[in-house]
Structures are given as structure tokens and as C-alpha cells.
mmCIF file of C-alpha atoms and ligand atoms in Angstrom:
data_model
loop_
_atom_site.group_PDB
_atom_site.id
_atom_site.type_symbol
_atom_site.label_atom_id
_atom_site.label_comp_id
_atom_site.label_asym_id
_atom_site.label_seq_id
_atom_site.Cartn_x
_atom_site.Cartn_y
_atom_site.Cartn_z
ATOM 1 C CA UNK Q 1 0.000 0.000 0.000
ATOM 2 C CA UNK Q 2 1.257 3.426 -0.928
ATOM 3 C CA UNK Q 3 0.718 6.475 1.333
ATOM 4 C CA UNK Q 4 0.331 9.982 -0.100
ATOM 5 C CA UNK Q 5 -0.129 13.269 1.734
ATOM 6 C CA UNK Q 6 -0.651 15.891 -0.978
ATOM 7 C CA UNK Q 7 -3.247 16.417 -3.693
ATOM 8 C CA UNK Q 8 -0.493 16.147 -6.338
ATOM 9 C CA UNK Q 9 0.714 12.833 -4.834
ATOM 10 C CA UNK Q 10 -2.853 11.571 -4.811
ATOM 11 C CA UNK Q 11 -3.492 12.623 -8.419
ATOM 12 C CA UNK Q 12 -0.251 10.884 -9.538
ATOM 13 C CA UNK Q 13 -1.137 7.686 -7.690
ATOM 14 C CA UNK Q 14 -4.654 7.366 -9.127
ATOM 15 C CA UNK Q 15 -3.774 8.531 -12.671
ATOM 16 C CA UNK Q 16 -2.684 5.080 -13.960
ATOM 17 C CA UNK Q 17 -5.891 3.513 -12.604
ATOM 18 C CA UNK Q 18 -8.055 6.256 -14.121
ATOM 19 C CA UNK Q 19 -6.245 5.931 -17.463
ATOM 20 C CA UNK Q 20 -7.276 2.260 -17.795
ATOM 21 C CA UNK Q 21 -10.769 2.910 -16.455
ATOM 22 C CA UNK Q 22 -10.244 0.894 -13.245
ATOM 23 C CA UNK Q 23 -12.972 1.744 -10.735
ATOM 24 C CA UNK Q 24 -11.926 3.290 -7.446
ATOM 25 C CA UNK Q 25 -13.764 2.621 -4.187
ATOM 26 C CA UNK Q 26 -13.087 5.132 -1.438
ATOM 27 C CA UNK Q 27 -13.361 4.732 2.344
ATOM 28 C CA UNK Q 28 -13.025 8.082 4.165
ATOM 29 C CA UNK Q 29 -12.078 7.740 7.847
ATOM 30 C CA UNK Q 30 -10.792 9.769 10.760
ATOM 31 C CA UNK Q 31 -8.375 6.972 11.712
ATOM 32 C CA UNK Q 32 -8.321 5.123 15.063
ATOM 33 C CA UNK Q 33 -9.384 2.185 12.985
ATOM 34 C CA UNK Q 34 -11.210 -0.897 14.241
ATOM 35 C CA UNK Q 35 -12.834 -3.979 12.710
ATOM 36 C CA UNK Q 36 -15.774 -1.847 11.572
ATOM 37 C CA UNK Q 37 -13.525 0.255 9.325
ATOM 38 C CA UNK Q 38 -11.730 -2.834 8.056
ATOM 39 C CA UNK Q 39 -15.070 -4.364 7.077
ATOM 40 C CA UNK Q 40 -15.676 -1.212 4.969
ATOM 41 C CA UNK Q 41 -12.323 -1.783 3.220
ATOM 42 C CA UNK Q 42 -13.361 -5.402 2.525
ATOM 43 C CA UNK Q 43 -16.679 -4.150 1.147
ATOM 44 C CA UNK Q 44 -14.852 -1.577 -1.012
ATOM 45 C CA UNK Q 45 -12.628 -4.395 -2.331
ATOM 46 C CA UNK Q 46 -15.692 -6.394 -3.350
ATOM 47 C CA UNK Q 47 -17.031 -3.349 -5.222
ATOM 48 C CA UNK Q 48 -13.970 -2.139 -7.130
ATOM 49 C CA UNK Q 49 -10.481 -3.300 -8.214
ATOM 50 C CA UNK Q 50 -8.814 -0.284 -6.532
ATOM 51 C CA UNK Q 51 -9.361 0.875 -2.962
ATOM 52 C CA UNK Q 52 -8.368 4.251 -1.519
ATOM 53 C CA UNK Q 53 -8.778 5.141 2.169
ATOM 54 C CA UNK Q 54 -8.234 8.513 3.793
ATOM 55 C CA UNK Q 55 -7.360 9.459 7.348
ATOM 56 C CA UNK Q 56 -8.264 13.026 8.233
ATOM 57 C CA UNK Q 57 -9.543 14.162 11.600
ATOM 58 C CA UNK Q 58 -11.811 16.839 10.222
ATOM 59 C CA UNK Q 59 -11.720 19.911 12.491
ATOM 60 C CA UNK Q 60 -14.899 21.393 11.019
ATOM 61 C CA UNK Q 61 -17.173 18.638 12.309
ATOM 62 C CA UNK Q 62 -16.118 19.215 15.929
ATOM 63 C CA UNK Q 63 -17.502 22.025 18.116
ATOM 64 C CA UNK Q 64 -14.915 23.869 20.260
ATOM 65 C CA UNK Q 65 -15.971 21.906 23.384
ATOM 66 C CA UNK Q 66 -15.717 18.529 21.611
ATOM 67 C CA UNK Q 67 -12.858 16.028 21.377
ATOM 68 C CA UNK Q 68 -10.915 17.221 18.297
ATOM 69 C CA UNK Q 69 -7.614 17.541 20.232
ATOM 70 C CA UNK Q 70 -7.983 14.289 22.120
ATOM 71 C CA UNK Q 71 -9.375 12.272 19.191
ATOM 72 C CA UNK Q 72 -7.170 9.126 19.009
ATOM 73 C CA UNK Q 73 -4.468 9.379 16.324
ATOM 74 C CA UNK Q 74 -2.413 6.276 15.440
ATOM 75 C CA UNK Q 75 -1.485 6.728 11.774
ATOM 76 C CA UNK Q 76 1.262 4.047 11.687
ATOM 77 C CA UNK Q 77 -0.920 1.423 13.299
ATOM 78 C CA UNK Q 78 -3.835 2.424 11.036
ATOM 79 C CA UNK Q 79 -1.654 2.194 7.923
ATOM 80 C CA UNK Q 80 -0.551 -1.343 8.856
ATOM 81 C CA UNK Q 81 -4.179 -2.390 9.390
ATOM 82 C CA UNK Q 82 -5.304 -0.850 6.086
ATOM 83 C CA UNK Q 83 -2.476 -2.480 4.171
ATOM 84 C CA UNK Q 84 -3.337 -5.906 5.628
ATOM 85 C CA UNK Q 85 -7.027 -5.348 4.836
ATOM 86 C CA UNK Q 86 -6.248 -4.858 1.140
ATOM 87 C CA UNK Q 87 -6.247 -1.075 0.751
ATOM 88 C CA UNK Q 88 -4.156 0.069 -2.262
ATOM 89 C CA UNK Q 89 -3.647 3.715 -1.419
ATOM 90 C CA UNK Q 90 -3.814 5.719 1.807
ATOM 91 C CA UNK Q 91 -4.368 9.475 1.621
ATOM 92 C CA UNK Q 92 -3.387 11.422 4.777
ATOM 93 C CA UNK Q 93 -3.914 15.071 3.886
ATOM 94 C CA UNK Q 94 -3.060 17.931 6.189
ATOM 95 C CA UNK Q 95 -5.534 20.673 7.021
ATOM 96 C CA UNK Q 96 -4.311 23.026 4.223
ATOM 97 C CA UNK Q 97 -4.754 20.328 1.575
ATOM 98 C CA UNK Q 98 -8.396 19.851 2.519
ATOM 99 C CA UNK Q 99 -9.074 23.492 3.373
ATOM 100 C CA UNK Q 100 -6.588 25.565 1.325
ATOM 101 C CA UNK Q 101 -5.914 29.171 2.389
ATOM 102 C CA UNK Q 102 -8.893 31.320 1.495
ATOM 103 C CA UNK Q 103 -11.288 28.356 1.582
ATOM 104 C CA UNK Q 104 -14.780 29.819 1.905
ATOM 105 C CA UNK Q 105 -17.428 27.434 0.561
ATOM 106 C CA UNK Q 106 -19.524 25.429 2.995
ATOM 107 C CA UNK Q 107 -22.231 22.883 2.406
ATOM 108 C CA UNK Q 108 -25.050 23.298 4.877
ATOM 109 C CA UNK Q 109 -27.263 20.234 4.439
ATOM 110 C CA UNK Q 110 -30.927 20.319 5.394
ATOM 111 C CA UNK Q 111 -33.411 17.452 4.924
ATOM 112 C CA UNK Q 112 -31.827 14.293 6.346
ATOM 113 C CA UNK Q 113 -29.445 16.455 8.387
ATOM 114 C CA UNK Q 114 -32.246 17.962 10.498
ATOM 115 C CA UNK Q 115 -33.069 16.644 13.969
ATOM 116 C CA UNK Q 116 -31.400 13.840 15.972
ATOM 117 C CA UNK Q 117 -27.618 14.464 15.803
ATOM 118 C CA UNK Q 118 -28.119 18.053 14.610
ATOM 119 C CA UNK Q 119 -30.218 18.893 17.651
ATOM 120 C CA UNK Q 120 -27.244 18.072 19.901
ATOM 121 C CA UNK Q 121 -24.391 18.835 17.434
ATOM 122 C CA UNK Q 122 -25.679 21.664 15.190
ATOM 123 C CA UNK Q 123 -22.268 22.164 13.527
ATOM 124 C CA UNK Q 124 -21.727 18.489 12.697
ATOM 125 C CA UNK Q 125 -23.299 17.788 9.294
ATOM 126 C CA UNK Q 126 -22.059 21.067 7.799
ATOM 127 C CA UNK Q 127 -18.533 19.881 8.604
ATOM 128 C CA UNK Q 128 -19.174 16.341 7.383
ATOM 129 C CA UNK Q 129 -20.892 17.369 4.122
ATOM 130 C CA UNK Q 130 -18.167 19.900 3.330
ATOM 131 C CA UNK Q 131 -15.265 17.547 4.017
ATOM 132 C CA UNK Q 132 -16.904 14.672 2.137
ATOM 133 C CA UNK Q 133 -17.411 16.972 -0.883
ATOM 134 C CA UNK Q 134 -13.752 18.080 -0.650
ATOM 135 C CA UNK Q 135 -12.501 14.490 -0.349
ATOM 136 C CA UNK Q 136 -14.666 13.423 -3.308
ATOM 137 C CA UNK Q 137 -13.191 16.308 -5.344
ATOM 138 C CA UNK Q 138 -9.653 15.228 -4.431
ATOM 139 C CA UNK Q 139 -10.017 11.425 -4.744
ATOM 140 C CA UNK Q 140 -12.642 11.381 -7.531
ATOM 141 C CA UNK Q 141 -13.896 7.900 -6.566
ATOM 142 C CA UNK Q 142 -16.500 5.862 -8.461
ATOM 143 C CA UNK Q 143 -17.831 4.337 -5.231
ATOM 144 C CA UNK Q 144 -17.641 5.513 -1.632
ATOM 145 C CA UNK Q 145 -18.317 3.306 1.386
ATOM 146 C CA UNK Q 146 -19.730 4.619 4.680
ATOM 147 C CA UNK Q 147 -20.675 2.706 7.826
ATOM 148 C CA UNK Q 148 -24.315 2.210 8.767
ATOM 149 C CA UNK Q 149 -23.494 2.891 12.420
ATOM 150 C CA UNK Q 150 -23.514 6.578 11.478
ATOM 151 C CA UNK Q 151 -26.922 6.086 9.878
ATOM 152 C CA UNK Q 152 -27.855 9.769 9.743
ATOM 153 C CA UNK Q 153 -24.440 10.643 8.278
ATOM 154 C CA UNK Q 154 -25.009 7.973 5.602
ATOM 155 C CA UNK Q 155 -28.423 9.501 4.789
ATOM 156 C CA UNK Q 156 -26.861 12.994 4.620
ATOM 157 C CA UNK Q 157 -24.100 11.774 2.280
ATOM 158 C CA UNK Q 158 -26.644 10.032 0.023
ATOM 159 C CA UNK Q 159 -28.642 13.276 -0.075
ATOM 160 C CA UNK Q 160 -25.484 15.313 -0.817
ATOM 161 C CA UNK Q 161 -24.631 13.049 -3.757
ATOM 162 C CA UNK Q 162 -28.220 13.159 -5.025
ATOM 163 C CA UNK Q 163 -28.663 16.931 -4.636
ATOM 164 C CA UNK Q 164 -25.297 17.944 -6.114
ATOM 165 C CA UNK Q 165 -25.141 15.157 -8.716
ATOM 166 C CA UNK Q 166 -21.783 13.807 -7.608
ATOM 167 C CA UNK Q 167 -20.859 10.912 -9.927
ATOM 168 C CA UNK Q 168 -20.270 8.589 -6.950
ATOM 169 C CA UNK Q 169 -22.201 5.504 -5.904
ATOM 170 C CA UNK Q 170 -22.689 5.369 -2.132
ATOM 171 C CA UNK Q 171 -22.531 1.952 -0.455
ATOM 172 C CA UNK Q 172 -23.468 1.393 3.210
ATOM 173 C CA UNK Q 173 -21.535 -1.137 5.297
ATOM 174 C CA UNK Q 174 -23.300 -3.035 8.110
ATOM 175 C CA UNK Q 175 -22.512 -2.242 11.750
ATOM 176 C CA UNK Q 176 -19.804 -4.448 13.257
ATOM 177 C CA UNK Q 177 -20.353 -5.294 16.919
ATOM 178 C CA UNK Q 178 -18.200 -6.562 19.765
ATOM 179 C CA UNK Q 179 -19.067 -10.072 21.047
ATOM 180 C CA UNK Q 180 -21.381 -8.552 23.686
ATOM 181 C CA UNK Q 181 -23.234 -6.382 21.163
ATOM 182 C CA UNK Q 182 -21.553 -2.979 21.602
ATOM 183 C CA UNK Q 183 -21.264 -1.284 18.199
ATOM 184 C CA UNK Q 184 -17.606 -0.748 17.314
ATOM 185 C CA UNK Q 185 -16.563 2.912 17.461
ATOM 186 C CA UNK Q 186 -13.280 4.772 17.772
ATOM 187 C CA UNK Q 187 -14.826 6.582 20.740
ATOM 188 C CA UNK Q 188 -15.209 3.276 22.649
ATOM 189 C CA UNK Q 189 -11.505 3.860 23.432
ATOM 190 C CA UNK Q 190 -12.557 6.649 25.804
ATOM 191 C CA UNK Q 191 -14.639 4.328 28.027
ATOM 192 C CA UNK Q 192 -13.243 3.242 31.395
ATOM 193 C CA UNK Q 193 -13.602 -0.531 32.070
ATOM 194 C CA UNK Q 194 -16.685 0.201 34.156
ATOM 195 C CA UNK Q 195 -18.227 2.462 31.472
ATOM 196 C CA UNK Q 196 -17.411 -0.172 28.851
ATOM 197 C CA UNK Q 197 -19.569 -2.645 30.801
ATOM 198 C CA UNK Q 198 -22.373 -0.101 31.041
ATOM 199 C CA UNK Q 199 -22.188 0.643 27.291
ATOM 200 C CA UNK Q 200 -23.486 -2.810 26.374
ATOM 201 C CA UNK Q 201 -26.883 -1.595 27.556
ATOM 202 C CA UNK Q 202 -27.243 0.539 24.399
ATOM 203 C CA UNK Q 203 -27.345 -2.441 22.051
ATOM 204 C CA UNK Q 204 -29.411 -4.373 24.614
ATOM 205 C CA UNK Q 205 -31.972 -1.534 24.589
ATOM 206 C CA UNK Q 206 -32.168 -1.650 20.785
ATOM 207 C CA UNK Q 207 -32.536 -5.442 21.009
ATOM 208 C CA UNK Q 208 -35.567 -4.879 23.281
ATOM 209 C CA UNK Q 209 -37.119 -2.676 20.590
ATOM 210 C CA UNK Q 210 -36.411 -5.362 17.989
ATOM 211 C CA UNK Q 211 -37.953 -8.044 20.222
ATOM 212 C CA UNK Q 212 -41.154 -5.959 20.534
ATOM 213 C CA UNK Q 213 -41.138 -5.400 16.764
ATOM 214 C CA UNK Q 214 -40.755 -9.130 16.150
ATOM 215 C CA UNK Q 215 -43.757 -9.747 18.414
ATOM 216 C CA UNK Q 216 -45.822 -7.537 16.079
ATOM 217 C CA UNK Q 217 -45.497 -4.081 17.662
ATOM 218 C CA UNK Q 218 -45.354 -1.385 14.983
ATOM 219 C CA UNK Q 219 -45.956 1.833 16.974
ATOM 220 C CA UNK Q 220 -42.768 3.902 17.136
ATOM 221 C CA UNK Q 221 -43.688 5.329 20.518
ATOM 222 C CA UNK Q 222 -43.861 1.858 22.051
ATOM 223 C CA UNK Q 223 -40.617 0.747 20.375
ATOM 224 C CA UNK Q 224 -38.882 3.857 21.762
ATOM 225 C CA UNK Q 225 -40.335 3.121 25.204
ATOM 226 C CA UNK Q 226 -38.657 -0.298 25.129
ATOM 227 C CA UNK Q 227 -35.340 1.495 24.621
ATOM 228 C CA UNK Q 228 -35.884 4.180 27.269
ATOM 229 C CA UNK Q 229 -37.013 1.591 29.848
ATOM 230 C CA UNK Q 230 -33.874 -0.500 29.375
ATOM 231 C CA UNK Q 231 -31.610 2.557 29.573
ATOM 232 C CA UNK Q 232 -33.452 4.035 32.568
ATOM 233 C CA UNK Q 233 -32.269 1.023 34.593
ATOM 234 C CA UNK Q 234 -28.794 2.636 34.616
ATOM 235 C CA UNK Q 235 -28.893 6.215 35.926
ATOM 236 C CA UNK Q 236 -25.315 6.785 34.687
ATOM 237 C CA UNK Q 237 -26.514 6.556 31.085
ATOM 238 C CA UNK Q 238 -27.868 9.868 29.786
ATOM 239 C CA UNK Q 239 -30.072 9.342 26.751
ATOM 240 C CA UNK Q 240 -29.844 12.181 24.205
ATOM 241 C CA UNK Q 241 -32.469 10.804 21.856
ATOM 242 C CA UNK Q 242 -34.154 7.682 20.594
ATOM 243 C CA UNK Q 243 -36.247 7.977 17.452
ATOM 244 C CA UNK Q 244 -37.745 5.751 14.773
ATOM 245 C CA UNK Q 245 -37.029 7.356 11.412
ATOM 246 C CA UNK Q 246 -37.138 6.752 7.702
ATOM 247 C CA UNK Q 247 -33.614 5.559 6.711
ATOM 248 C CA UNK Q 248 -33.401 7.907 3.689
ATOM 249 C CA UNK Q 249 -34.994 11.125 4.940
ATOM 250 C CA UNK Q 250 -34.452 10.697 8.680
ATOM 251 C CA UNK Q 251 -37.960 12.038 9.203
ATOM 252 C CA UNK Q 252 -39.557 10.384 12.274
ATOM 253 C CA UNK Q 253 -42.249 7.814 11.472
ATOM 254 C CA UNK Q 254 -45.243 7.064 13.687
ATOM 255 C CA UNK Q 255 -45.345 3.401 12.826
ATOM 256 C CA UNK Q 256 -43.038 0.947 11.129
ATOM 257 C CA UNK Q 257 -44.928 -0.101 8.006
ATOM 258 C CA UNK Q 258 -41.830 0.013 5.787
ATOM 259 C CA UNK Q 259 -38.092 -0.005 6.403
ATOM 260 C CA UNK Q 260 -37.153 2.117 9.411
ATOM 261 C CA UNK Q 261 -34.193 2.848 11.640
ATOM 262 C CA UNK Q 262 -34.335 3.043 15.424
ATOM 263 C CA UNK Q 263 -31.504 5.442 16.240
ATOM 264 C CA UNK Q 264 -30.204 6.482 19.640
ATOM 265 C CA UNK Q 265 -27.456 8.585 21.158
ATOM 266 C CA UNK Q 266 -26.434 8.501 24.796
ATOM 267 C CA UNK Q 267 -23.685 9.721 27.022
ATOM 268 C CA UNK Q 268 -21.826 7.432 29.403
ATOM 269 C CA UNK Q 269 -19.502 9.476 31.591
ATOM 270 C CA UNK Q 270 -17.994 11.986 29.176
ATOM 271 C CA UNK Q 271 -18.295 9.718 26.121
ATOM 272 C CA UNK Q 272 -21.115 10.148 23.659
ATOM 273 C CA UNK Q 273 -22.062 7.024 21.685
ATOM 274 C CA UNK Q 274 -24.572 6.385 18.912
ATOM 275 C CA UNK Q 275 -26.137 3.135 17.726
ATOM 276 C CA UNK Q 276 -29.076 1.991 15.626
ATOM 277 C CA UNK Q 277 -30.946 -0.973 14.234
ATOM 278 C CA UNK Q 278 -32.828 -1.362 10.995
ATOM 279 C CA UNK Q 279 -36.357 -2.794 11.012
ATOM 280 C CA UNK Q 280 -37.981 -4.231 7.887
ATOM 281 C CA UNK Q 281 -41.647 -3.190 8.180
HETATM 282 O O1 PAF E 1 -17.457 8.895 9.834
HETATM 283 C C1 PAF E 1 -16.361 9.492 9.856
HETATM 284 O O2 PAF E 1 -15.324 8.922 10.231
HETATM 285 C C2 PAF E 1 -16.300 10.953 9.414
HETATM 286 O O3 PAF E 1 -17.457 11.639 9.780
HETATM 287 C C3 PAF E 1 -15.997 11.125 7.919
HETATM 288 C C4 PAF E 1 -17.092 10.541 7.045
HETATM 289 C C5 PAF E 1 -14.662 10.466 7.584
HETATM 290 C C6 PAF E 1 -15.892 12.624 7.584
HETATM 291 O O4 PAF E 1 -14.901 13.239 8.328
#
């Protein structure tokens, strides 16, 4: 696997692939990689002969009080993992490559970006949409793979590509979970051993909603209640939201009569985690 850090280096590395029409699948990341990311690389491999990953901790999707400075950064370890997973090219741009001096164009997504995460992190999707557009402009991939754990982000990226006619096919990769059910996340690294034990309750709460759904319950309110009840059993878990939404628009639905996502966010200690399940109504 080759590593490049500049837009010129990137353009040189992809030019031979572009010249023979080889498709490029792209996996943008912020590093601190885990099995979930590696499953996205495997999915990219199945979708295209050439795979590019990026590592860029995007400052514009963090609010000043958030964890930009402390976000885990292990580029050497990440590069070894990506290489073993079958990535062909790793792009590690610096801030000026992504946001050159004088940069002044921002994408402020509405639609799928409204509510849920935006209610708690109003800056977030503007930063994500803008950096994804910049990375697409630099990498010029045919396919881009995003994890379904960030279900609202995936919906926002699909909307971005649709609205702005980016010639990129978006592929969602299933959530990868630890043996006890906790969704893999780079932020799990922040959890103390005790908080890590508590965190399993998030996936357990979603499993309660699924169990109700499988018994025939279709009312979103009742499915959300199953989640809140399970989480209420641990007063150290602060629920930010649980909602049943349409997976494409992220508009809340009253009942699950077609595909829907039950999405939640909660804080355990100082760590904020998100998780979701998909229901086939
Ligand atoms: O999901 C992430 O890791 C980030 O939000 C992304 C898509 C790489 C943009 O910075």
C-alpha cells in the first residue's frame, strides 16, 4: 500500500488507474481504525479493483468543546491495518490540503441532516458534508463506502450526492459489533472498564425494541419506550435521543410499516455514543 499526503501525490497515484478505467472505491475515515472500518475496506474491495482510504480528523465537524484535540491518532498502526485489509492507497492530507488558504465554501445540508444528531451537534453535518465533498473532489472515486453505524451521516451523504449530482455511488456497510453487542466505534476507546460494561446496555436496549417489533409491535412510541425503559435502569446513562425514522430522509415515522431505523445517542460518563438498528416493516 502506498501512502500519499498531498493532492499532487494523490493525483499521480490514481492517474494510472483512471487511465485504464479501473474503478476506485473510497473509504473516508478519521483513523483510530477498528474492525468496523476494516469491514468497509473489505466491502470496497468487493465493489472495485482499486481501494483508496483517507485518514483526516476533520476539524470542522467538531464544536470547540468537543474532542478534536484528544481524538485518538495512530497513523502508523492504522496504515498497517489498512495495508493488511487490502487497501491500495492511503491518503493522509493535512488541514491546508483539505481546506486551502482562502477556503470559503460550505455545504449546509438540510433534509436528512435535520433533527437527531443536529439537535445536539448543530455544527456536525455542515462539517461532514463539506469535508466529504472536498474528499470526493480530491479522490474522484466511483464508489464511496460509509458505515451504517452513522446512519444519519449515511443519509446525509446520500442526499449530498443526489442533490449535487456527484458521480459517486454510495454503499453502506453493516454495523460491526463486539461479542457482547456494543457497536464498534473509535470513541469506545474513551470508556473506562466500568463504562465499557455499562455501554453494552445501548445495544441491549435496541434489542428490546427489535424483540417488541418481532412480536408484532409497529408503533414507534412503544418501540422507543422499550429502549428508554432498558436505559433508565442505569442512571449513569444519559439518553440524548431515541427515534424511529425513515432511513433515507431521517424524518420520524409514527409506525413501522416500511423499512425504518431506530436510532439512539447517549452519554456514558464523558463519552457520547450512537447506535441503531434497521427494522424491515
Ligand atoms: O465517519 C467518519 O469517520 C467521518 O465523519 C468522515 C465521514 C470520515 C468525515 O470526516
